[in-house]
Short mmCIF file of C-alpha atoms and ligand atoms in Angstrom, two decimals:
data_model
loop_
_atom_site.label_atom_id
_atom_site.label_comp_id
_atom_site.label_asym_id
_atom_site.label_seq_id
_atom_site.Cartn_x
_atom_site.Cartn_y
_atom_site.Cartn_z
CA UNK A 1 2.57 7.16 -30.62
CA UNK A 2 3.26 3.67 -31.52
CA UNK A 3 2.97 2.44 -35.00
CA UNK A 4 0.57 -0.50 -35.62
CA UNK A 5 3.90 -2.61 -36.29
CA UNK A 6 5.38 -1.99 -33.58
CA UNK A 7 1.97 -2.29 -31.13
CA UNK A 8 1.52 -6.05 -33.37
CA UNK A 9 4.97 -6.88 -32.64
CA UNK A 10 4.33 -6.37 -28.48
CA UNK A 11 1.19 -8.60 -28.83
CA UNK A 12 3.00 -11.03 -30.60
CA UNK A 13 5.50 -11.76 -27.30
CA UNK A 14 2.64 -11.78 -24.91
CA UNK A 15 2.55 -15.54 -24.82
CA UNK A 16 6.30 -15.09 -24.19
CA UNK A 17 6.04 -12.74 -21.31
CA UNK A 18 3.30 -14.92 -19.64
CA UNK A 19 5.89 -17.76 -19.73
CA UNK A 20 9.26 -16.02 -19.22
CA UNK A 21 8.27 -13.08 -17.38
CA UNK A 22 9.13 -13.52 -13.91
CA UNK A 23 12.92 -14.57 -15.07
CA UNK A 24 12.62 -11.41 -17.21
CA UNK A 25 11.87 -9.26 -14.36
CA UNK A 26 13.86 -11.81 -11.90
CA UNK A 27 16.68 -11.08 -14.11
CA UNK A 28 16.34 -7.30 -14.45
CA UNK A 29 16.06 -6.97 -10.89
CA UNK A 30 20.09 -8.46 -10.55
CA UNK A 31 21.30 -6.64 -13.41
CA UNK A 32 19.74 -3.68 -12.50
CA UNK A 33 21.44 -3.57 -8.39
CA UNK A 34 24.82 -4.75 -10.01
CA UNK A 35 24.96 -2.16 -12.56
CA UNK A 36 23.47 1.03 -10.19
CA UNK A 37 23.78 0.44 -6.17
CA UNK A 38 22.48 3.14 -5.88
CA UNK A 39 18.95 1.74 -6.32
CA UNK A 40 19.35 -1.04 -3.91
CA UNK A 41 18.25 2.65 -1.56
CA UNK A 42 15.07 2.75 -3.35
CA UNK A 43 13.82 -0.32 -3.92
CA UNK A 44 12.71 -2.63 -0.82
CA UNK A 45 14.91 -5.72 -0.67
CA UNK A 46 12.82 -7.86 1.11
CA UNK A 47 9.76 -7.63 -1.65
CA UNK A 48 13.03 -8.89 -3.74
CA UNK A 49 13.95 -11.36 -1.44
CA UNK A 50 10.06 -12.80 -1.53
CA UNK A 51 9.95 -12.66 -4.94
CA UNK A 52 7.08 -10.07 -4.77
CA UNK A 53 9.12 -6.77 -6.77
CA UNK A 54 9.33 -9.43 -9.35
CA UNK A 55 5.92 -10.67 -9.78
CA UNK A 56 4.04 -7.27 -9.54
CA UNK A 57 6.89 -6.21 -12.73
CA UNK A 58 6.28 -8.93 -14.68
CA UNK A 59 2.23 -8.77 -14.09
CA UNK A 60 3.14 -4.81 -15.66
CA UNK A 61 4.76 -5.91 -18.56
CA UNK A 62 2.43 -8.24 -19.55
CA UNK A 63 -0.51 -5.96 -18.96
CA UNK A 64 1.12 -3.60 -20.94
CA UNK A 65 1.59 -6.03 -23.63
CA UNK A 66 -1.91 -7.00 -23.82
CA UNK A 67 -3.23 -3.41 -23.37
CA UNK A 68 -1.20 -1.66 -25.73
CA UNK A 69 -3.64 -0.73 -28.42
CA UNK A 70 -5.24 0.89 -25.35
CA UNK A 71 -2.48 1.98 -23.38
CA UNK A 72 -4.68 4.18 -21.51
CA UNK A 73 -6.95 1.52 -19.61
CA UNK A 74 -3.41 1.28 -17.51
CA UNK A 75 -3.60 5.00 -16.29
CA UNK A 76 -4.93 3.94 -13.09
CA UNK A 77 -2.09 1.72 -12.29
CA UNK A 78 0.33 4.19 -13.70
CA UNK A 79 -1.12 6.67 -11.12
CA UNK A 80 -1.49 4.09 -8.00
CA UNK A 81 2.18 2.91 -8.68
CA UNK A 82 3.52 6.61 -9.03
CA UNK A 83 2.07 7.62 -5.78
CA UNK A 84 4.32 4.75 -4.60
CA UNK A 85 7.59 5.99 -6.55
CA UNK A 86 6.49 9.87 -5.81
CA UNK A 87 6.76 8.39 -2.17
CA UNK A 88 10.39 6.49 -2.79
CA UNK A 89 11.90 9.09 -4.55
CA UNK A 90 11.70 7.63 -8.07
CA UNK A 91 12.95 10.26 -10.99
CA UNK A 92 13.10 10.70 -14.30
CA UNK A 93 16.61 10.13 -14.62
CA UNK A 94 16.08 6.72 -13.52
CA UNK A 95 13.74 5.36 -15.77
CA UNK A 96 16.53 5.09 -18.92
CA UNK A 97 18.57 2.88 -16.15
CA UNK A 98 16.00 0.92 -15.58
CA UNK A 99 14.72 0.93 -19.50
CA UNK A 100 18.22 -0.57 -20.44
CA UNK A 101 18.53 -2.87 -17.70
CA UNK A 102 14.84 -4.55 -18.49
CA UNK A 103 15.82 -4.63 -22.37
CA UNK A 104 19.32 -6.44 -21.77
CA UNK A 105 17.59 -9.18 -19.20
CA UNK A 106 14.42 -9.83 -22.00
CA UNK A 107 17.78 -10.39 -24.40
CA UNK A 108 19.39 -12.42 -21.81
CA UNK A 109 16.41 -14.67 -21.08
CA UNK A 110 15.31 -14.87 -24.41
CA UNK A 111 18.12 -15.62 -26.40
CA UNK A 112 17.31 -15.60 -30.31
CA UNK A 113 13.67 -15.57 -29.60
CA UNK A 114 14.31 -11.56 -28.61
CA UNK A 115 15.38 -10.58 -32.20
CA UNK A 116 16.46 -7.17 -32.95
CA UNK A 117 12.51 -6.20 -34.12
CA UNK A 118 11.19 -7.20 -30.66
CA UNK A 119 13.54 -5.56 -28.86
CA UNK A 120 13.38 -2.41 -31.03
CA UNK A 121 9.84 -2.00 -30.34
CA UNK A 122 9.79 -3.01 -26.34
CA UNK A 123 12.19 -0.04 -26.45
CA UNK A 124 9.58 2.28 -28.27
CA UNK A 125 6.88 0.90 -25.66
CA UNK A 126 8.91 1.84 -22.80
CA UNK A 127 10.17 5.46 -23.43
CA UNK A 128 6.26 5.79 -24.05
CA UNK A 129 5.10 3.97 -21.24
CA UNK A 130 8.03 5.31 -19.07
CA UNK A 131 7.06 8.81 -20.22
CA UNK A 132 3.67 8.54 -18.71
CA UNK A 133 5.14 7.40 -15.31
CA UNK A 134 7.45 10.97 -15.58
CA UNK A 135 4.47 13.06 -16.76
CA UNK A 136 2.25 11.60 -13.45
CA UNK A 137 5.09 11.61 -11.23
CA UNK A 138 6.44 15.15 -12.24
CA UNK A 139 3.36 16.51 -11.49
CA UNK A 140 2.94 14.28 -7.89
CA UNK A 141 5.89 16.01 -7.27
CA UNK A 142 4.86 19.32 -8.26
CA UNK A 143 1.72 19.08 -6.25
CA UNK A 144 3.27 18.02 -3.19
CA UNK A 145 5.82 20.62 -2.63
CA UNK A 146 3.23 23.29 -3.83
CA UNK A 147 0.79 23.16 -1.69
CA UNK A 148 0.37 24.54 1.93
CA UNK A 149 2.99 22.65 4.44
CA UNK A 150 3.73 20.42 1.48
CA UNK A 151 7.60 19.54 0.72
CA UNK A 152 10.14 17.48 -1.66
CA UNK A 153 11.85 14.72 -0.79
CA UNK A 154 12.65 13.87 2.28
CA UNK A 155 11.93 16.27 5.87
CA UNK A 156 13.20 15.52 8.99
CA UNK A 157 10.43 14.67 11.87
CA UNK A 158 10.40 14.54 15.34
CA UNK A 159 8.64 11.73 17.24
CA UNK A 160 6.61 13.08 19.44
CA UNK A 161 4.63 10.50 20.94
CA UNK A 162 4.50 6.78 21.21
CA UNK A 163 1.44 4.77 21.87
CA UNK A 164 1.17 1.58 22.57
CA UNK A 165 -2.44 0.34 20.57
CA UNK A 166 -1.82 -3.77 20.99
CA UNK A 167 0.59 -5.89 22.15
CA UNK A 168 2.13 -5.97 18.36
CA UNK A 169 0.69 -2.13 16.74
CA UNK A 170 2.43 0.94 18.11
CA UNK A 171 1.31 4.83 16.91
CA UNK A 172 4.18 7.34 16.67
CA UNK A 173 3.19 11.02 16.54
CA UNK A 174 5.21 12.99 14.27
CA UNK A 175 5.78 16.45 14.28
CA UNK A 176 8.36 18.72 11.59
CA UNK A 177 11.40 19.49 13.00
CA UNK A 178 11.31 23.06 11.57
CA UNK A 179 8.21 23.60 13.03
CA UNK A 180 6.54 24.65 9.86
CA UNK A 181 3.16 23.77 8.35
CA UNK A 182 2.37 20.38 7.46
CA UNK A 183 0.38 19.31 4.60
CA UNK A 184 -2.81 17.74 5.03
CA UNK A 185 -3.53 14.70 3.18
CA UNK A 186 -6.55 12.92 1.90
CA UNK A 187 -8.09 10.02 4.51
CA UNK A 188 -6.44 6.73 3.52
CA UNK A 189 -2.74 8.22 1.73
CA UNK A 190 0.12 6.84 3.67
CA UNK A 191 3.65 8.61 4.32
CA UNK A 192 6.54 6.93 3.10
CA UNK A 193 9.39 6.95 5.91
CA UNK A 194 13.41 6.55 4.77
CA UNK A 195 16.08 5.07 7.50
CA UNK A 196 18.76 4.15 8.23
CA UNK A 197 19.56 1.28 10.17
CA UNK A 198 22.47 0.59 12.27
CA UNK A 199 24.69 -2.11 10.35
CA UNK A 200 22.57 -2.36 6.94
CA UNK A 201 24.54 -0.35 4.21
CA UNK A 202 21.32 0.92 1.88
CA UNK A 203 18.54 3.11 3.40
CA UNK A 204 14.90 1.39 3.61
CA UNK A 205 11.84 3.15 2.63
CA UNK A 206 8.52 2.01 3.78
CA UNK A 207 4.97 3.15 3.50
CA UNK A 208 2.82 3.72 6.80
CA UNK A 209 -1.05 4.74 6.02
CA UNK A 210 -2.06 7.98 8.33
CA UNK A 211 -4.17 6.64 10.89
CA UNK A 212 -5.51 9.61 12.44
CA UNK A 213 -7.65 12.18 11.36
CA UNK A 214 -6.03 14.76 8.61
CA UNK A 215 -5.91 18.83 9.33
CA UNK A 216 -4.05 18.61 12.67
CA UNK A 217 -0.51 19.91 13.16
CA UNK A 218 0.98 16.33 13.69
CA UNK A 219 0.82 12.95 11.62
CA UNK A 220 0.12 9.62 13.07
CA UNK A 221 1.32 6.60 11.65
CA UNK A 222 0.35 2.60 13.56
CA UNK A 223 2.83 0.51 12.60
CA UNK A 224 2.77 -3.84 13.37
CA UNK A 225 5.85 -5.04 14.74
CA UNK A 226 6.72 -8.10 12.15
CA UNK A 227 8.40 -10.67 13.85
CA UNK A 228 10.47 -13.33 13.12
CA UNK A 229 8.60 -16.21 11.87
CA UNK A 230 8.77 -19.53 9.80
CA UNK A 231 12.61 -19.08 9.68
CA UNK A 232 12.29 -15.17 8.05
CA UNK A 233 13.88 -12.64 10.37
CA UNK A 234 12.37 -9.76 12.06
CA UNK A 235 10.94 -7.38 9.73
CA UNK A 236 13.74 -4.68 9.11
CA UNK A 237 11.83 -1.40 9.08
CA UNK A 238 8.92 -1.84 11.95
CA UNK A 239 11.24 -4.11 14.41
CA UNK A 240 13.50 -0.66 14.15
CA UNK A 241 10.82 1.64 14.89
CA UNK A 242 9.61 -0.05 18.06
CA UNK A 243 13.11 -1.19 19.41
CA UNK A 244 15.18 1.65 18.52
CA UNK A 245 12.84 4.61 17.65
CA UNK A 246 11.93 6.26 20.87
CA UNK A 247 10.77 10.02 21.85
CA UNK A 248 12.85 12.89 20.60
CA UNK A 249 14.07 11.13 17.56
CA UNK A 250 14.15 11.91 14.20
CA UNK A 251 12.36 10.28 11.13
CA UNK A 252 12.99 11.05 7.18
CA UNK A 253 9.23 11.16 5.42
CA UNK A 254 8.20 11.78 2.11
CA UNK A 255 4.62 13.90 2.23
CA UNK A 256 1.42 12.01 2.17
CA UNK A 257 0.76 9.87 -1.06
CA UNK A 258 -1.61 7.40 -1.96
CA UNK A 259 -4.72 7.16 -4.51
CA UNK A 260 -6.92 4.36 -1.63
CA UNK A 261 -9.10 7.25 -0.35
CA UNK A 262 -12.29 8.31 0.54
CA UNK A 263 -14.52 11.04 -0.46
CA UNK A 264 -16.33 12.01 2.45
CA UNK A 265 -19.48 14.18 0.97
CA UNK A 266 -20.71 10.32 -0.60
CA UNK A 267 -24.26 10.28 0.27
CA UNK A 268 -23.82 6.06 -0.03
CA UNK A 269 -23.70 3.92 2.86
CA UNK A 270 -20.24 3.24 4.31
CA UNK A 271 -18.69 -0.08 5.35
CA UNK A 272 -15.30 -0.70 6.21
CA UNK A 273 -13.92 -4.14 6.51
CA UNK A 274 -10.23 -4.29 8.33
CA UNK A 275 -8.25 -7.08 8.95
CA UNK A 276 -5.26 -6.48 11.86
CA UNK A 277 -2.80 -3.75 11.14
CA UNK A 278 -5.09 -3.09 7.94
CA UNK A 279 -7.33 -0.67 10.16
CA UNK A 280 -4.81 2.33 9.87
CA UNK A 281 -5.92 4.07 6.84
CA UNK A 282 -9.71 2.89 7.04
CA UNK A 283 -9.38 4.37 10.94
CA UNK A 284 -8.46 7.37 9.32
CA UNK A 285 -11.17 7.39 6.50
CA UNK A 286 -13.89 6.81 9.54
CA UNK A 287 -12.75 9.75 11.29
CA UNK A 288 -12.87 11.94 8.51
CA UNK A 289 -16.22 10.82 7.33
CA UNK A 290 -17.84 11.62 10.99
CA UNK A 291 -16.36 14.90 11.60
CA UNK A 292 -17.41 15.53 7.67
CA UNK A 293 -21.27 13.73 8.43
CA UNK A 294 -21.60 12.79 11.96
CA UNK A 295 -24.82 10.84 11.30
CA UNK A 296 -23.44 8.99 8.18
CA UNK A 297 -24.42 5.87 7.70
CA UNK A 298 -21.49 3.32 8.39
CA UNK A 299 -20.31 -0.23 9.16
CA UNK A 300 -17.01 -1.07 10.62
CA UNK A 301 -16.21 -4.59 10.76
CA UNK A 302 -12.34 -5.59 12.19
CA UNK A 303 -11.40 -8.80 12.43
CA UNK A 304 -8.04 -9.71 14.44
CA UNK A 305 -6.74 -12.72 16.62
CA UNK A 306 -7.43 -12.39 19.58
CA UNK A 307 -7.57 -8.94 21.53
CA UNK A 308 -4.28 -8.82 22.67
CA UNK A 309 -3.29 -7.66 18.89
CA UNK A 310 -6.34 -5.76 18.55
CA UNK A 311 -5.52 -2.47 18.50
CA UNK A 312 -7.92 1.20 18.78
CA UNK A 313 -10.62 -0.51 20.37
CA UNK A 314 -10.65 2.35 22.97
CA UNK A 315 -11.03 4.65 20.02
CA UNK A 316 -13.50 2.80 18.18
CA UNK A 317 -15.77 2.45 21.26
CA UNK A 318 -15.47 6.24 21.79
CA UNK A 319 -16.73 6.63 18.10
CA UNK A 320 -19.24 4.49 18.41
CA UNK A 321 -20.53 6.21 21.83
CA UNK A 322 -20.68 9.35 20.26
CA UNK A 323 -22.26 8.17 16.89
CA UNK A 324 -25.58 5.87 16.63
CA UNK A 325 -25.27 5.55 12.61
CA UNK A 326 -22.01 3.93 13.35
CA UNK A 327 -22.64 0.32 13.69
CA UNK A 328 -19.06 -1.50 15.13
CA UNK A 329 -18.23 -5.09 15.61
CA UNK A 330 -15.62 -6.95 16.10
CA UNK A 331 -14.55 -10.84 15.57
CA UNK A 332 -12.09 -12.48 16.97
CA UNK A 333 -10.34 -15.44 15.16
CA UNK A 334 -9.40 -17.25 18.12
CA UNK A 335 -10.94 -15.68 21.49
CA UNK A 336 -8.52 -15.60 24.30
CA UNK A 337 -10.34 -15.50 28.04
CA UNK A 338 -12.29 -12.46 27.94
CA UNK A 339 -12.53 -11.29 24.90
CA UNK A 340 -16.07 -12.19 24.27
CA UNK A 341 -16.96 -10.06 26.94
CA UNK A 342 -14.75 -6.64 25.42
CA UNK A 343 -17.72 -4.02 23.82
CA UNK A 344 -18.99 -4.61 20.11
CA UNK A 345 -17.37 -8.37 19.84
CA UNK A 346 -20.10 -10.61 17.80
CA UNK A 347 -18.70 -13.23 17.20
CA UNK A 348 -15.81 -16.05 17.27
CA UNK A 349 -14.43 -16.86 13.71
CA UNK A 350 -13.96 -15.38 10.49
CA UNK A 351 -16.05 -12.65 8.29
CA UNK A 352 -17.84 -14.42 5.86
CA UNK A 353 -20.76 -13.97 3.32
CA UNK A 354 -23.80 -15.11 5.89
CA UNK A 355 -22.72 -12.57 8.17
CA UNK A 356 -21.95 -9.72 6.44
CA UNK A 357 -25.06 -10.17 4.35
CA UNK A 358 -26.89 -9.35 8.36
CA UNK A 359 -24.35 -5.99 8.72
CA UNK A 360 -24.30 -4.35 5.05
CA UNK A 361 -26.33 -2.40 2.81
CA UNK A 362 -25.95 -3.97 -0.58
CA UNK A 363 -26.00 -0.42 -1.83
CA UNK A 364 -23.30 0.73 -0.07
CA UNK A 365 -19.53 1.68 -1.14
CA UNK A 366 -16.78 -0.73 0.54
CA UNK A 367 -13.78 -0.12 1.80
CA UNK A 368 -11.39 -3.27 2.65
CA UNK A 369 -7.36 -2.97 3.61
CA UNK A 370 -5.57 -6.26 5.51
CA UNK A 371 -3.67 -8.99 4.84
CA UNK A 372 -3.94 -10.18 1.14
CA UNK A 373 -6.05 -13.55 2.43
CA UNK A 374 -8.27 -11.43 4.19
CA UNK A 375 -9.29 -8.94 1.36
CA UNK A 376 -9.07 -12.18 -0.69
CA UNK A 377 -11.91 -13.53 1.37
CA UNK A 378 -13.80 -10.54 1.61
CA UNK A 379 -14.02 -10.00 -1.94
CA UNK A 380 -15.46 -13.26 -2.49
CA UNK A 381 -17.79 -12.76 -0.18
CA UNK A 382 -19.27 -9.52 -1.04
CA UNK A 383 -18.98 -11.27 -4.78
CA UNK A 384 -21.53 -13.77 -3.34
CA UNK A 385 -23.75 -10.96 -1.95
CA UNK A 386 -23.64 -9.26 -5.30
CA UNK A 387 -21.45 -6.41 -4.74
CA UNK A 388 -20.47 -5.09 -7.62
CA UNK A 389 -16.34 -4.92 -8.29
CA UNK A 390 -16.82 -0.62 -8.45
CA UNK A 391 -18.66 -0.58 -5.32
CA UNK A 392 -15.30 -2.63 -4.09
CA UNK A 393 -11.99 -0.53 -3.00
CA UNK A 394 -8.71 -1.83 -1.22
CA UNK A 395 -5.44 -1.45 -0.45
CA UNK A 396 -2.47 -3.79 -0.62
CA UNK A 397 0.37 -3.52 2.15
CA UNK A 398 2.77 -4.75 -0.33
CA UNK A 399 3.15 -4.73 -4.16
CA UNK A 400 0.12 -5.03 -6.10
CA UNK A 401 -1.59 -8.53 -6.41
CA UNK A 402 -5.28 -9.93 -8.11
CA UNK A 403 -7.35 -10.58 -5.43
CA UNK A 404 -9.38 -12.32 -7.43
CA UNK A 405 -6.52 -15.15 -9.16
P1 FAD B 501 10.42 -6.47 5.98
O1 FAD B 501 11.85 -6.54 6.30
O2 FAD B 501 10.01 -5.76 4.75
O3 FAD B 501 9.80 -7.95 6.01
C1 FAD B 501 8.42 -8.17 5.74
C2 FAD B 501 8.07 -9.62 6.09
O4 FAD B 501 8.79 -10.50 5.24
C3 FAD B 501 8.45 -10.00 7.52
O5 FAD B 501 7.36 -10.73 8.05
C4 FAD B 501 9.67 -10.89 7.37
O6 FAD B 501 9.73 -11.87 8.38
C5 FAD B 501 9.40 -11.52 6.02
N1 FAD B 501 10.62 -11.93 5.30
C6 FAD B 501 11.85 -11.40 5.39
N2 FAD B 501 12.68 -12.00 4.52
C7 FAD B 501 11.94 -12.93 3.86
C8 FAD B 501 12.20 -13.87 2.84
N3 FAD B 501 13.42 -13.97 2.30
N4 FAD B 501 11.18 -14.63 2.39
C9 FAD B 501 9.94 -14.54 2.93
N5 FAD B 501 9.64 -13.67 3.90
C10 FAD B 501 10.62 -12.88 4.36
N6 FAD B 501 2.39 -1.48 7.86
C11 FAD B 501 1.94 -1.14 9.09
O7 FAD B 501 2.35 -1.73 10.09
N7 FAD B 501 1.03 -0.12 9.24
C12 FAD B 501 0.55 0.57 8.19
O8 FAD B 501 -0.28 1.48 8.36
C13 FAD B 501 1.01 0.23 6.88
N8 FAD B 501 0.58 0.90 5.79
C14 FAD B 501 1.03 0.56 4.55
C15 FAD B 501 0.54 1.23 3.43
C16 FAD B 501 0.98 0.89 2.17
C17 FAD B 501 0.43 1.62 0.96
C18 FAD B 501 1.94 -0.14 2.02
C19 FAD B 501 2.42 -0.52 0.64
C20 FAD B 501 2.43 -0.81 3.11
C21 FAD B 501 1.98 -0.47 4.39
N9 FAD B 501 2.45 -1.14 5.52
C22 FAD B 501 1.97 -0.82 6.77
C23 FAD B 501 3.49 -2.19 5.42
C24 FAD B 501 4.86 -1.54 5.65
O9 FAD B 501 5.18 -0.69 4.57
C25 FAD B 501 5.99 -2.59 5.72
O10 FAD B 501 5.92 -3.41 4.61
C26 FAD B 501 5.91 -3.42 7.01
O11 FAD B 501 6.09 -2.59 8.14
C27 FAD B 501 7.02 -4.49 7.00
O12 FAD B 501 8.24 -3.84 6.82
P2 FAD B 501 9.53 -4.35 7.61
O13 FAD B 501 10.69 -3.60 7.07
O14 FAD B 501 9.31 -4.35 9.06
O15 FAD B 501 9.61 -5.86 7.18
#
């Protein structure tokens, strides 16, 4: 427990963390891969490179700062984020690396505005705040080698199958190379995948939601080729997989993580808003909640492109064949030549309030996962409808952001 001094003393530098915090966390960040290499394996270097590692930190720290009479209203984001390090591999012996590294750059960056009482009780905040991370973690850890077909660390897979879904979204079918159980997951958790690529000295570990429906003796992950663009390269991980990744390889993953999911016995109204490559775990969430409910009430709304990158729609007309309650449509930003015509299309565009206020029950629980501008949009838009924020769930690709900022 903190002592009211030292919890007064944290609130006291939360104007200072507002300001300084991204050079804080900018700062760790370089100390912290000069000092231990061995993390530049954990951590993803292109969320450094963008800028985004540092931002989500920094967002932390402050949080913390401003929470820390009630440390506990950040549970939730100690659990969502240890999913993500359960995932990575993140251990307790790690966190007094980081811990020192974090208190020599808020030194560093604040000169003689860090004096020896702030420091002192940043470093009482963190073992406690770090503690809770090891407590969650320890027992993510626990629970995922424990159960049936669960494991630690890292298991080797064999790809089994590759499907082509778009011209940019490819599924790979993974099965254990042991041929053991596998565990099952809940609809929406992701794997986390570690590799090694030809020519790049640290591993990289990425997430990949499970796309297909949980209990079967295989996993399928969908994963969006990122190509080069604006003058950034190719996207290191996903280029790899659909270049160099073929049948009969193997793949490191981390069992299934993840705290976006959905509790199929809900008696509420489903709708599930996906934008591109964001269908995967929402895909996944649908199955589960037919085979669970067949006549469940549910919307699916995707928007994509065009329908050259729109991927499932084969599967998604299947579902909707078999099940009336599932109400499906599609829009297309920019229509290519026949697309209008494809099954379930309504309309050429975006998603916005007028039209989902003609597909949704206002009553209903939503579920939204796609490219930060998309759930962006579609927050604001069930905002205008008068969603509540707890009907409202999502799930970022990337490093926590607001949606709402
Ligand atoms: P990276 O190398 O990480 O690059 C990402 C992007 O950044 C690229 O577009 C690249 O061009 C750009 N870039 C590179 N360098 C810079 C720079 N210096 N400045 C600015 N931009 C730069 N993805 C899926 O496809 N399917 C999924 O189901 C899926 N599920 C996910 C679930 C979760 C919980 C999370 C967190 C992520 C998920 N992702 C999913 C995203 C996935 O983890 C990867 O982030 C994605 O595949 C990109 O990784 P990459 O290594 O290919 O690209």
């Amino acid at each position: 427990m903190l002592s009211q001094t030292t919890k007064d003393i944290i609130k006291s530098t939360v104007p200072v963390l507002e300001m300084h915090g991204e050079h804080i966390t900018t700062r760790f960040y370089e100390r912290l891969f000069d000092n231990e290499p061995s993390m530049l394996d954990i951590f993803n270097q292109t969320n450094q490179r963008r800028g985004q590692q540092q931002t989500a930190l920094a967002n932390a720290l402050y949080a913390a700062a401003l929470h820390i009479d009630h440390i506990e209203d950040i549970l939730p984001v100690v659990r969502q984020v240890g999913h993500k390090h359960r995932g990575l591999g993140v251990k307790p012996e790690h966190y007094p690396i980081i811990g020192e590294n974090l208190l020599a750059a808020m030194k560093e960056v604040l000169g003689d505005a860090a004096t020896d009482d702030i420091i002192g009780a940043w470093a009482q905040a963190y073992e406690m705040i770090a503690g809770a991370f090891i407590d969650v973690e320890q027992a993510m850890y626990t629970q995922a080698a424990s159960q049936h077909g669960g494991w630690d660390g890292f298991r080797p897979f064999v790809v089994k199958k590759k499907v082509q879904e778009s011209d940019v979204i490819t599924s790979f079918y993974l099965e254990p190379q042991d041929g053991g159980a596998i565990a099952t997951y809940e609809p929406g958790q992701y794997l986390t995948l570690k590799v090694n690529i030809p020519g790049l000295a640290h591993t990289q570990r990425r997430h990949y939601s499970l796309s297909g429906q949980p209990g079967q003796s295989h996993y399928r992950i969908s994963v969006k080729r990122e190509e080069a663009h604006d003058g950034w390269p190719d996207g290191l991980v996903s280029t790899y997989l659909h270049r160099q990744v073929h049948v009969g390889d193997i793949l490191e993953v981390a069992a299934p993580a993840g705290d976006f999911t959905l509790d199929v016995t809900t008696p509420r109204p489903i709708v599930f808003l996906s934008g591109g490559v964001g269908m995967t775990p929402l895909l996944s969430m649908l199955h589960s909640l037919l085979a669970y409910d067949p006549e469940h009430e549910v919307t699916y709304v995707h928007a994509a492109l065009h329908g050259r990158v729109h991927a499932f729609q084969t599967e998604m007309e299947s579902l909707a064949s078999t099940h009336p309650s599932l109400r499906y449509a599609i829009v297309y930003e920019n229509p290519e030549k026949d697309d209008t015509e494809r099954a379930h299309f309504l309309r050429a565009g975006r998603i916005d309030a007028p039209l989902l206020s003609t597909l949704i029950a206002p009553e209903a629980e939503f579920y939204i996962c796609g490219p930060q501008p998309f759930m962006q949009a579609m927050v604001a838009a069930l905002s205008q409808l008068n969603v509540s924020p707890d009907q409202i769930h999502y799930e970022f690709f990337g490093p926590q952001r607001s949606l709402t900022a």
